[in-house]
XYZ file of C-alpha atoms in Angstrom:
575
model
C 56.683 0.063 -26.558
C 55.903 -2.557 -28.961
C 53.279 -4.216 -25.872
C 51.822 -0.924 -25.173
C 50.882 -0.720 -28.781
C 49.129 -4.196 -28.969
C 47.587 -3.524 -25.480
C 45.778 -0.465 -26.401
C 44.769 -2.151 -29.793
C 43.320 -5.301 -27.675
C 41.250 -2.283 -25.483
C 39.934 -0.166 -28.568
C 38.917 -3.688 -29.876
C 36.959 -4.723 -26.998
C 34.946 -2.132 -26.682
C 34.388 -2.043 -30.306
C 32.944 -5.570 -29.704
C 30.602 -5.044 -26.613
C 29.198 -1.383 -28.345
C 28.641 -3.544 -31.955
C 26.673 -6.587 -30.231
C 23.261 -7.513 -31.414
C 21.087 -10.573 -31.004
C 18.858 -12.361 -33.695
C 17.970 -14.560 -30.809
C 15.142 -16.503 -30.478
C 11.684 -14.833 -29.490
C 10.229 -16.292 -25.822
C 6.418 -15.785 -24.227
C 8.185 -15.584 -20.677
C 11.844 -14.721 -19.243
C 12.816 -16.094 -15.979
C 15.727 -14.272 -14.496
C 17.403 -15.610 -11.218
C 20.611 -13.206 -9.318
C 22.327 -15.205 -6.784
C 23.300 -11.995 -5.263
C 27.272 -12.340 -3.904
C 27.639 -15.559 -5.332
C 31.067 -16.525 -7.362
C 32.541 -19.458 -9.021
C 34.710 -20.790 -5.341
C 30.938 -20.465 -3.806
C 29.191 -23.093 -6.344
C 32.480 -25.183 -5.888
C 32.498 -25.111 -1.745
C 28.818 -26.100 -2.532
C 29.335 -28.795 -5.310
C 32.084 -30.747 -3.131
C 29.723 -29.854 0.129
C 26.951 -32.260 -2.035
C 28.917 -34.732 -3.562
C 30.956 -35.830 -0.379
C 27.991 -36.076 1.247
C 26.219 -38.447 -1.800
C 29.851 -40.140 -2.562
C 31.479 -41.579 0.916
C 32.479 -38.686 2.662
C 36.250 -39.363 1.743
C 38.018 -36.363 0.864
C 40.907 -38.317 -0.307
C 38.835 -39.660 -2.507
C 36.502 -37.247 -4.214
C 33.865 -37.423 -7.056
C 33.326 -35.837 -10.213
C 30.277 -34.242 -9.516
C 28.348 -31.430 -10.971
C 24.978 -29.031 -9.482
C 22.311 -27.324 -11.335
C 24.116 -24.473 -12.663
C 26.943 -26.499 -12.973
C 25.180 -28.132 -16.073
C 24.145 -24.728 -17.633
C 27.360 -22.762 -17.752
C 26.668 -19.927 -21.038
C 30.003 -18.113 -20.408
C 31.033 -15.252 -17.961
C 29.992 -11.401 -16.561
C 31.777 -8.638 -15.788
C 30.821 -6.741 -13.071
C 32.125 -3.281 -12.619
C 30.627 0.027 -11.984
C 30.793 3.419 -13.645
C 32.770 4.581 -10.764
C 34.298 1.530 -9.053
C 35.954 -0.974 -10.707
C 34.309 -3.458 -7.610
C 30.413 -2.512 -7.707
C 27.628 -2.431 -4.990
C 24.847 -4.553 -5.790
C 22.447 -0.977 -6.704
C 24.994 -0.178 -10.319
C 24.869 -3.774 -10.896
C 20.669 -4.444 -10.558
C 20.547 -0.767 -12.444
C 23.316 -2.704 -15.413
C 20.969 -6.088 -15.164
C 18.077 -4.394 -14.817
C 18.420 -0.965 -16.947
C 21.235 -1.682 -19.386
C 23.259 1.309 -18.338
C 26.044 1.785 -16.700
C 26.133 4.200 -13.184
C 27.450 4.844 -9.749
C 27.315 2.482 -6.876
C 24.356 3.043 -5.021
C 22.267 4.228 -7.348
C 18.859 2.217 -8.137
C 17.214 2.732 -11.642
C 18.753 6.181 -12.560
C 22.127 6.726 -14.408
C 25.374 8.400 -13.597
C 23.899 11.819 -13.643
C 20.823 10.693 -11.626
C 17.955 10.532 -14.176
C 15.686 7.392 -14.311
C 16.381 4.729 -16.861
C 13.924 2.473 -17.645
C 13.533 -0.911 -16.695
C 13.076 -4.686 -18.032
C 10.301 -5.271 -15.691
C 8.667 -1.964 -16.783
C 9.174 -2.359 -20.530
C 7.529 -5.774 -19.691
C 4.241 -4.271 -18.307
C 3.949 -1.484 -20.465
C 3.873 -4.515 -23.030
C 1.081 -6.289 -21.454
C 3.341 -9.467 -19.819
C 2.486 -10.174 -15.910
C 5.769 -9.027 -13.664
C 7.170 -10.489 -10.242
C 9.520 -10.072 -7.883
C 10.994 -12.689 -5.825
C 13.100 -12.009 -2.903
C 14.625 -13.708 0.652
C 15.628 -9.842 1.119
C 13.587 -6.969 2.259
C 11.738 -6.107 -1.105
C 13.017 -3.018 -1.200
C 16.955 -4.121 -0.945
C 18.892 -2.938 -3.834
C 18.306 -6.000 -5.898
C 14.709 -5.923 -6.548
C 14.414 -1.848 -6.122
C 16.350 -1.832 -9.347
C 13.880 -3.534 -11.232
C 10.865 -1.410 -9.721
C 11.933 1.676 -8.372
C 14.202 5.248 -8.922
C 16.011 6.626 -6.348
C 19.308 8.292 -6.135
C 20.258 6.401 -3.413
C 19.522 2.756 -2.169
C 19.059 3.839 1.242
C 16.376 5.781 0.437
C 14.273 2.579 1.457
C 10.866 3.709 2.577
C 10.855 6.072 -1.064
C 11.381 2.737 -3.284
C 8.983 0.748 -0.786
C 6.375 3.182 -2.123
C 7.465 3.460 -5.813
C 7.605 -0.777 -6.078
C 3.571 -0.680 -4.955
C 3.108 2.216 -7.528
C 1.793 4.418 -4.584
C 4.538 6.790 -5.690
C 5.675 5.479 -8.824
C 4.706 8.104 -12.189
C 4.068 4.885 -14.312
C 1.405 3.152 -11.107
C 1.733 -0.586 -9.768
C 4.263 -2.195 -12.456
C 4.763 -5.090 -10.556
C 1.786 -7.920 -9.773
C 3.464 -9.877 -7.771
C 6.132 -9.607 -4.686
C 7.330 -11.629 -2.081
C 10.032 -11.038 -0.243
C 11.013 -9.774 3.527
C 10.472 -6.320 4.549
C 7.487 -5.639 6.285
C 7.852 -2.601 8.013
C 8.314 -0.643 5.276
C 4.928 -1.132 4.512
C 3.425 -0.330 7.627
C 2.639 3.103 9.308
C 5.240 4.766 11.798
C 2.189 4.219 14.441
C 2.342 0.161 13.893
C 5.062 -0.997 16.524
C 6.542 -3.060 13.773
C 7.264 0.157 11.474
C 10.789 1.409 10.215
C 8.806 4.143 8.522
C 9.094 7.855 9.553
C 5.987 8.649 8.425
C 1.851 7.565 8.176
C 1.682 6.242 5.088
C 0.514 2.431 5.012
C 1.842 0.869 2.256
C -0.610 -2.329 3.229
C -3.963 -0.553 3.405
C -3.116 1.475 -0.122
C -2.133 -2.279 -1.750
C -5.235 -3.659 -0.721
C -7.751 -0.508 -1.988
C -5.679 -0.950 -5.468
C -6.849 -4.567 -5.784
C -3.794 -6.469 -4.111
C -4.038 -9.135 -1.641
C -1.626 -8.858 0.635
C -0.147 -11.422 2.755
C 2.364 -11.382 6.350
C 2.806 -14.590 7.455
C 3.510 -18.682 6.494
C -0.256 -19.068 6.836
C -1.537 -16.854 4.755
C 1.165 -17.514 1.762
C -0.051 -21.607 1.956
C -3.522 -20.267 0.947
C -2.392 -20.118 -2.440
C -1.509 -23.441 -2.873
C 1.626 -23.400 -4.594
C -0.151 -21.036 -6.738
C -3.215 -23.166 -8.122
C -5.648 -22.428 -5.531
C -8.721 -20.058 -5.751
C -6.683 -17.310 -3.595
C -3.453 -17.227 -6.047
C -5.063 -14.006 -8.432
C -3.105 -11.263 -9.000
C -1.930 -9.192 -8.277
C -0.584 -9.512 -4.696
C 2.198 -8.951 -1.877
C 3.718 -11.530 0.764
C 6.506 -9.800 2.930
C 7.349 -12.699 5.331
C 9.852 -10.864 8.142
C 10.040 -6.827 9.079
C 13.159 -7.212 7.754
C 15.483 -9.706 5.735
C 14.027 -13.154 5.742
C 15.880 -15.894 7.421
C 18.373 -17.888 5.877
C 17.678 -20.853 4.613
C 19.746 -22.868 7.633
C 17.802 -21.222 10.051
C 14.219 -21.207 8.240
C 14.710 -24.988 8.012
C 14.363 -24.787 11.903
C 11.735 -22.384 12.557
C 9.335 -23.436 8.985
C 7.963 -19.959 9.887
C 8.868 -18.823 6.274
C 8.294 -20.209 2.895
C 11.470 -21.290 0.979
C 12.867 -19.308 -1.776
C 12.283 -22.758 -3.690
C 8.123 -22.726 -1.765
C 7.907 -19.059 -3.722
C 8.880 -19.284 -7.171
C 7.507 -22.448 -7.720
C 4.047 -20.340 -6.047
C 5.250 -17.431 -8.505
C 5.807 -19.514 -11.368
C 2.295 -21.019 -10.981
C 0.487 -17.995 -9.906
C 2.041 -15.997 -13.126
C 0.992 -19.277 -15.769
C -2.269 -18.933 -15.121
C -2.630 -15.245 -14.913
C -1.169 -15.080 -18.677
C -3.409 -18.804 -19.634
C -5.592 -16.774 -21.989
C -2.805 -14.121 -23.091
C -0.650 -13.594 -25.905
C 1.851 -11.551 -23.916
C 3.506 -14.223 -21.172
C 5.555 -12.489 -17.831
C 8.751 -11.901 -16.660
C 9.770 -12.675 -13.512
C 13.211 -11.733 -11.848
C 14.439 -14.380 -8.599
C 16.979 -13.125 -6.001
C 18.811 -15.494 -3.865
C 19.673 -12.659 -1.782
C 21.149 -14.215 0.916
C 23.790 -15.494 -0.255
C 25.667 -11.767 -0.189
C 24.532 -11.384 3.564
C 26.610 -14.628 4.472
C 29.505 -13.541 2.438
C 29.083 -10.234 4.285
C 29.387 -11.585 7.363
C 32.044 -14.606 6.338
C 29.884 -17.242 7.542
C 30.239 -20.334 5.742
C 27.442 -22.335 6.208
C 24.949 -20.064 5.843
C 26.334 -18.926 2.457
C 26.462 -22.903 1.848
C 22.848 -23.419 2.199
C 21.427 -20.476 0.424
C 23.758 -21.982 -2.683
C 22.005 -24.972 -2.534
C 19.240 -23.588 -2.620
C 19.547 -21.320 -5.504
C 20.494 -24.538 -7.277
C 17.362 -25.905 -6.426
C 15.867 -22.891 -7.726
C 17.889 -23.483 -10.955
C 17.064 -27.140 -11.133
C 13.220 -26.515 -10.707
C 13.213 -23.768 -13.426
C 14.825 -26.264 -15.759
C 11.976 -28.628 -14.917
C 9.505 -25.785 -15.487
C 11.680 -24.758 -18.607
C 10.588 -28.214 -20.162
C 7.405 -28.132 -19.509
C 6.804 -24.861 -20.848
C 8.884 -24.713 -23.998
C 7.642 -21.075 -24.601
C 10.031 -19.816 -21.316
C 13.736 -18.642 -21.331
C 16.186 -18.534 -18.218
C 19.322 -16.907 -17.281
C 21.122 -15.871 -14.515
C 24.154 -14.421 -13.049
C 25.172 -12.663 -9.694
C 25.735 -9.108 -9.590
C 29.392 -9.956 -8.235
C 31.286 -12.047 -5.451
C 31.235 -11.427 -2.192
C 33.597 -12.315 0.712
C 36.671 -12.847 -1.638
C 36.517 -16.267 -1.163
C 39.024 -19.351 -1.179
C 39.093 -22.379 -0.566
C 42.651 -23.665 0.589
C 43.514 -26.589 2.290
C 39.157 -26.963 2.041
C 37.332 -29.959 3.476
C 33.944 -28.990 3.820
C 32.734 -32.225 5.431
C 33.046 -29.940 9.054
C 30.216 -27.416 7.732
C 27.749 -30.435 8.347
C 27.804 -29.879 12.038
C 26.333 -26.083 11.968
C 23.071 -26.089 12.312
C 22.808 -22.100 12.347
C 23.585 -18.649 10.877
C 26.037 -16.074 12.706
C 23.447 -14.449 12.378
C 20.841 -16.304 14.305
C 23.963 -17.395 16.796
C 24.201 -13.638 17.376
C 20.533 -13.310 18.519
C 20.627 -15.733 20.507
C 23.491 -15.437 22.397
C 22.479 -11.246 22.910
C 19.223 -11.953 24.176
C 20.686 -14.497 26.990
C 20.126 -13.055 30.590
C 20.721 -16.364 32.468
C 24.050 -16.504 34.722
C 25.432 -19.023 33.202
C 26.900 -18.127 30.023
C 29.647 -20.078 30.278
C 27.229 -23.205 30.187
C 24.933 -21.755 27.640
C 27.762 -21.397 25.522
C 29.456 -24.254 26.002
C 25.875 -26.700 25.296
C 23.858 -24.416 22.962
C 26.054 -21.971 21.233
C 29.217 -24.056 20.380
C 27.495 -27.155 19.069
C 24.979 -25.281 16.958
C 27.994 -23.394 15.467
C 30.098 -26.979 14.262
C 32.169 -26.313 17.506
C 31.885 -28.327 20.578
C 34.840 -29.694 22.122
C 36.544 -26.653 22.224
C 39.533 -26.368 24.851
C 38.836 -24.333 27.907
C 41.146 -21.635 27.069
C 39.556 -21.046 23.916
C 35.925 -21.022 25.615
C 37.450 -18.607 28.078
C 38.652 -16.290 25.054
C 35.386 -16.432 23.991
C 33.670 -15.396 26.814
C 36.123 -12.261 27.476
C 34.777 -10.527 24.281
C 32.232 -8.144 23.481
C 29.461 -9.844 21.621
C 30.411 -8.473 18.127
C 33.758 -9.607 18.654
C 32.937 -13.157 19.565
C 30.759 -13.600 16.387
C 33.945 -12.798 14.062
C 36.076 -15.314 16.302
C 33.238 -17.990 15.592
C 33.253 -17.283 11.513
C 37.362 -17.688 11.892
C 36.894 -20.725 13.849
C 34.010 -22.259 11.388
C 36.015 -21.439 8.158
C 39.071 -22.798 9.427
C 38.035 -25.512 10.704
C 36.426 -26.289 6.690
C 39.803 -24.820 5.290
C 37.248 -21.737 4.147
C 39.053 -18.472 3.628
C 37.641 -15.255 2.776
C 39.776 -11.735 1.573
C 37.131 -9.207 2.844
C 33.969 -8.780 4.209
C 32.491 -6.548 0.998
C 32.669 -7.155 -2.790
C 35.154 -8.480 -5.004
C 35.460 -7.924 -8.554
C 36.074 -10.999 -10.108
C 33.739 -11.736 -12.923
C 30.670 -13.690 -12.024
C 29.288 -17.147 -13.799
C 26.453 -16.608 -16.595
C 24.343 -19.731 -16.854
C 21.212 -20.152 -18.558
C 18.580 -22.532 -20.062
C 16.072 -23.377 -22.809
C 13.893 -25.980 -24.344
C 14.606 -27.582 -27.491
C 15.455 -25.170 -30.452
C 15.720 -22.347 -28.192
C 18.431 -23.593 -25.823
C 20.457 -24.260 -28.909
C 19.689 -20.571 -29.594
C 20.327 -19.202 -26.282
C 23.643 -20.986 -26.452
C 24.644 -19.314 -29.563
C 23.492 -16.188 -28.649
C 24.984 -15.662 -25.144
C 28.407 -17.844 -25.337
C 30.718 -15.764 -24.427
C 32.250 -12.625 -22.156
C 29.546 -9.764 -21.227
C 29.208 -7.088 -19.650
C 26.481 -7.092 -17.412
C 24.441 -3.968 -19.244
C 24.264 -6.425 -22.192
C 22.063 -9.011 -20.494
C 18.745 -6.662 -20.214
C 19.459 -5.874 -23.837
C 19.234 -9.954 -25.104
C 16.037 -10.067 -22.554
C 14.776 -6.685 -24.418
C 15.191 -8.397 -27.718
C 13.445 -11.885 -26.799
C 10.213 -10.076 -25.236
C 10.073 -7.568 -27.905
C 9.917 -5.133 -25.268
C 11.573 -1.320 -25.100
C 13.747 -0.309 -22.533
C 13.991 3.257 -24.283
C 10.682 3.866 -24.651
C 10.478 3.638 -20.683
C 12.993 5.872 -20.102
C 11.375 8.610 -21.954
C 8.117 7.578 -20.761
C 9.694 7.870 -17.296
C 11.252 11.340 -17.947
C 8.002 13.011 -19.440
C 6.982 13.216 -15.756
C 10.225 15.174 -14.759
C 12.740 14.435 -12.292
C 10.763 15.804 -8.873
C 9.327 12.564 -8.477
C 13.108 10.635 -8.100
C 13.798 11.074 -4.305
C 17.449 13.753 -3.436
C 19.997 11.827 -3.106
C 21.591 10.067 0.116
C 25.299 11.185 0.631
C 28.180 9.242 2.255
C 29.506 10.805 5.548
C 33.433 9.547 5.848
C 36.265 9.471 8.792
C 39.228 8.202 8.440
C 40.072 5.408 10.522
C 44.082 6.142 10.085
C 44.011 2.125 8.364
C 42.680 0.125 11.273
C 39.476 -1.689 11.363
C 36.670 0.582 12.893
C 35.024 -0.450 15.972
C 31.608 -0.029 16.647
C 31.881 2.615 19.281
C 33.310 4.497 16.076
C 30.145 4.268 14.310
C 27.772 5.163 17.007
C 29.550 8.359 17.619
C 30.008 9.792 13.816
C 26.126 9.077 13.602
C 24.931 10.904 17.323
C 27.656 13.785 15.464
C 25.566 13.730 12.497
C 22.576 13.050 14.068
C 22.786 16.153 15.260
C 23.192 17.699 12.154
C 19.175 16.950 11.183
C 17.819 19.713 9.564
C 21.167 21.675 9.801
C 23.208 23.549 7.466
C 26.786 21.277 7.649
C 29.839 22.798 5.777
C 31.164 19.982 2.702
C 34.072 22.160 1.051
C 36.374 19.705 -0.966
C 33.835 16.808 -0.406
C 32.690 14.958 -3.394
C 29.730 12.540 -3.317
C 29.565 9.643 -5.940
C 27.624 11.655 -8.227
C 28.330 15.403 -7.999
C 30.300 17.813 -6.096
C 27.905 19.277 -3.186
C 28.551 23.334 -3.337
C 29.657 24.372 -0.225
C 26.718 23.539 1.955
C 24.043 21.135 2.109
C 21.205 19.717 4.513
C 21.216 16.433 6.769
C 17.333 15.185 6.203
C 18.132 11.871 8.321
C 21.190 9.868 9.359
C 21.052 5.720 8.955
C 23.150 2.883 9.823
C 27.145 3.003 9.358
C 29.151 0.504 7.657
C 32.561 -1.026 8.076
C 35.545 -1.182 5.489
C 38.587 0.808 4.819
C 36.806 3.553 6.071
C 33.945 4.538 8.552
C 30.943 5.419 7.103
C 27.113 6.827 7.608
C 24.752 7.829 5.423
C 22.992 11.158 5.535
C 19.757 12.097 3.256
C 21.043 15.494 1.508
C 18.400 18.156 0.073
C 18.843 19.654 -2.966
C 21.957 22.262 -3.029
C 19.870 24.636 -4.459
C 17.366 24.900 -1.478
C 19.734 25.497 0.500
C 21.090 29.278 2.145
C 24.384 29.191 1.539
C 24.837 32.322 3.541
C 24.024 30.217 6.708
C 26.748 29.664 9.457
C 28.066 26.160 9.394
C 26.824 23.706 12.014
C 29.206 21.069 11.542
C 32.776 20.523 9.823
C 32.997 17.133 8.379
C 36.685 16.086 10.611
C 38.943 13.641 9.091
C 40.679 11.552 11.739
């Protein structure tokens, strides 16, 4: 009894403390905010040893103190959880960094009863600073839609595509500058590249509003790193139709610009925009890729995009001291893969030379005859694995393509002593570092020592920009609610506990794909915001994905539209 009593004391106490905390903090011209989306504290050290056996002998017997960009700017640490998930999706975490509010998982710049919340970018330029977005994502991934967008559902993607180029936003274009992956979200359903489902050209309406837009590596070196004649804003450069390449793989092909090649074109771009200006910018950085690898349990590739996020980090330091008048923090909006690192020698990682990912393309678009050879010479060797016995190559070759990937990522990671608990989120707390010059470093440090949640960190930026997040919010709200997009529900089967296989997912979503404009019966099924009365509409079915549970995601009309008098098409079937 007696530890129940001092446990619930220790609770009421730290709440008290996060609801109390204020900031006399330091005042800054410009806020530089980088998410190394997926990225916890075993990633940085797989990376840190990754460097310094490389720069120190190669001895893992013998290693070497060492230490990376972040590693030098450690503030303190952020918790990560959601309103309804103690293990959040990246959406409720960019809403908490982003918003300062707590909500669901999936939802992108609204709170837990779906209204729009305002956002740091948007306080920003209703204050008069430049804004950017900077992305190896699609643009319109969770991450970045937070900042720009308000949906009740991140999968609403071609609705936030419009809202982040203010063709459908109520406040207009609040962001000047984008780059990121993504590209056929902006084009028409008529352009062979499209994932639209409709006409609208997100490209033609960007340039009639003033904004140069940009698809390829050609185009983007036209601004010259930002100095030249061409880098005016505001503007758009969406490098892939969809995510852009990891950074193992754009190394090869140089047909994308670095995450690195873009802020430091950002960074520039932004500087002189704001030369004459008393109000500076604020520009948020994802390292986005780094979740995808941990998502798929690929090792190297989540190795290389951490290096490069702490070149990211090292560069904004350098930029940091040159202009004094500039904060930066970051933190990841949580772990992903569940990552350890026993028995760990990561010396083996130097041999891969690609992503899964890429592996996977390559090997699926193979129609030679002998696969056993172009796995063997191409496949193998670019994955860290040659030399592998002949009864393992012949395992290899008896699977299904899906299943050989997974074998590869359990072959890479063990043969680095890599280990990884899931393929989703964990919830582990997540590594706050941050930097500034002089006076206000030491006042950063002061100020954001320490345990936060992650809706605190908006509120510190809020305080240094003199900006207001609630003024947004009712801003946003004076235009009603018809303008936030109906939510996307979850569709779930039971899988009775065993993994799902992909034959599962095609058929729930040719079920529900038959459902389209259908009245489907939901009794007793709750979505992550509300309980759905009885009936509701399928507007579209997407992709499914893979956990405990087998999942696809329908676009649901309002409950209120629909006739609840209407038969049933379909009966949701747990199985």
């Amino acid at each position: 009894m007696q530890y129940r009593v001092v446990f619930a004391a220790a609770c009421g106490f730290v709440a008290q403390s996060h609801a109390a905390r204020t900031w006399n903090a330091t005042k800054a011209r410009n806020f530089i905010y980088i998410v190394p989306d997926g990225f916890g504290p075993a990633s940085q050290t797989m990376a840190r040893d990754y460097v310094s056996l490389l720069q120190n002998g190669e001895n893992p017997s013998a290693p070497v103190s060492f230490q990376l960009a972040a590693d030098k700017l450690v503030l303190g640490n952020v918790q990560t959880l959601s309103s309804d998930d103690l293990i959040t999706d990246s959406a409720a975490s960019a809403t908490a960094f982003a918003c300062g509010v707590k909500t669901y998982n999936d939802a992108v710049g609204v709170d837990a009863s779906g209204s729009p919340v305002g956002t740091i970018l948007e306080a920003a330029h209703l204050a008069e600073y430049k804004t950017g977005l900077v992305v190896t994502s699609v643009i319109n991934h969770a991450t970045p839609a937070c900042y720009s967008a308000h949906v009740l559902d991140r999968n609403s993607y071609e609705d936030i595509a419009a809202q982040q180029i203010g063709y459908s936003h109520p406040l207009g274009s609040v962001v000047d500058l984008l780059f990121g992956g993504g590209r056929c979200y902006y084009k028409p359903q008529s352009d062979s590249g499209s994932c639209r489902s409709d006409d609208v050209d997100l490209f033609s309406w960007a340039e009639e509003q003033g904004y140069r837009v940009m698809q390829n590596r050609e185009q983007f070196d036209k601004l010259e790193k930002g100095k030249g004649e061409a880098a005016v804003l505001p503007y758009i450069g969406l490098f892939n139709d969809d995510q852009m390449m990891y950074e193992i793989d754009r190394v090869r092909h140089e047909t994308e610009p670095s995450l690195l090649e873009m802020v430091e074109t950002a960074l520039n771009t932004l500087d002189r925009a704001t030369a004459d200006s008393e109000k500076g910018y604020f520009l948020m950085i994802e390292a986005s890729r780094i979740d995808h690898a941990g998502h798929a349990n690929d090792p190297a590739a989540h190795l290389h995009d951490i290096i490069m996020y702490n070149d990211v980090v090292d560069y904004a330091k350098e930029w940091i001291d040159a202009h004094p008048d500039t904060l930066m923090m970051s933190a990841a909006d949580h772990e992903c893969g569940g990552l350890t690192l026993n028995g760990f020698n990561p010396l083996p990682l130097r041999g891969v030379s690609a992503s899964l990912e890429e592996v996977n393309r390559l090997w699926s678009v193979y129609n030679g005859t002998d696969r056993r050879g172009y796995l063997v010479d191409e496949i193998l060797p670019m994955s860290g694995l040659a030399g592998l016995s002949d009864d393992v190559v012949d395992m290899l070759l008896s699977l299904e393509d899906s299943e050989l990937i997974s074998q590869l990522s359990g072959l890479i990671s063990d043969a680095a002593g890599v280990h990884w608990s899931t393929g989703g989120h964990s919830a582990v707390d997540v590594t706050l570092i941050g930097y500034g010059a002089g006076s206000k470093g030491s006042e950063l440090r002061a100020a954001m020592a320490g345990n936060w949640d992650n809706t605190e960190l908006p509120r510190f930026i809020e305080n240094v920009l003199s900006v207001d997040l609630t003024a947004v919010t009712q801003k946003l709200r004076a235009s009603g609610t018809d303008w936030v997009p109906k939510k996307s529900a979850t569709f779930t089967k039971e899988t009775n506990g065993e993994a799902p296989l992909i034959s599962d997912c095609k058929k729930l979503i040719e079920e529900l794909a038959g459902a389209k404009n259908s009245v489907i019966h939901t009794s007793g099924w709750k979505t992550v915001a509300e309980n759905i009365d009885e009936f509701a509409i399928v507007r579209s079915v997407g992709t499914c994905s893979f956990g405990s549970r087998l999942t696809a995601y329908g676009h649901l009309s309002d409950p209120a539209e629909v006739d609840q008098t209407a038969k049933p098409w379909l009966s949701l079937i747990t199985y």
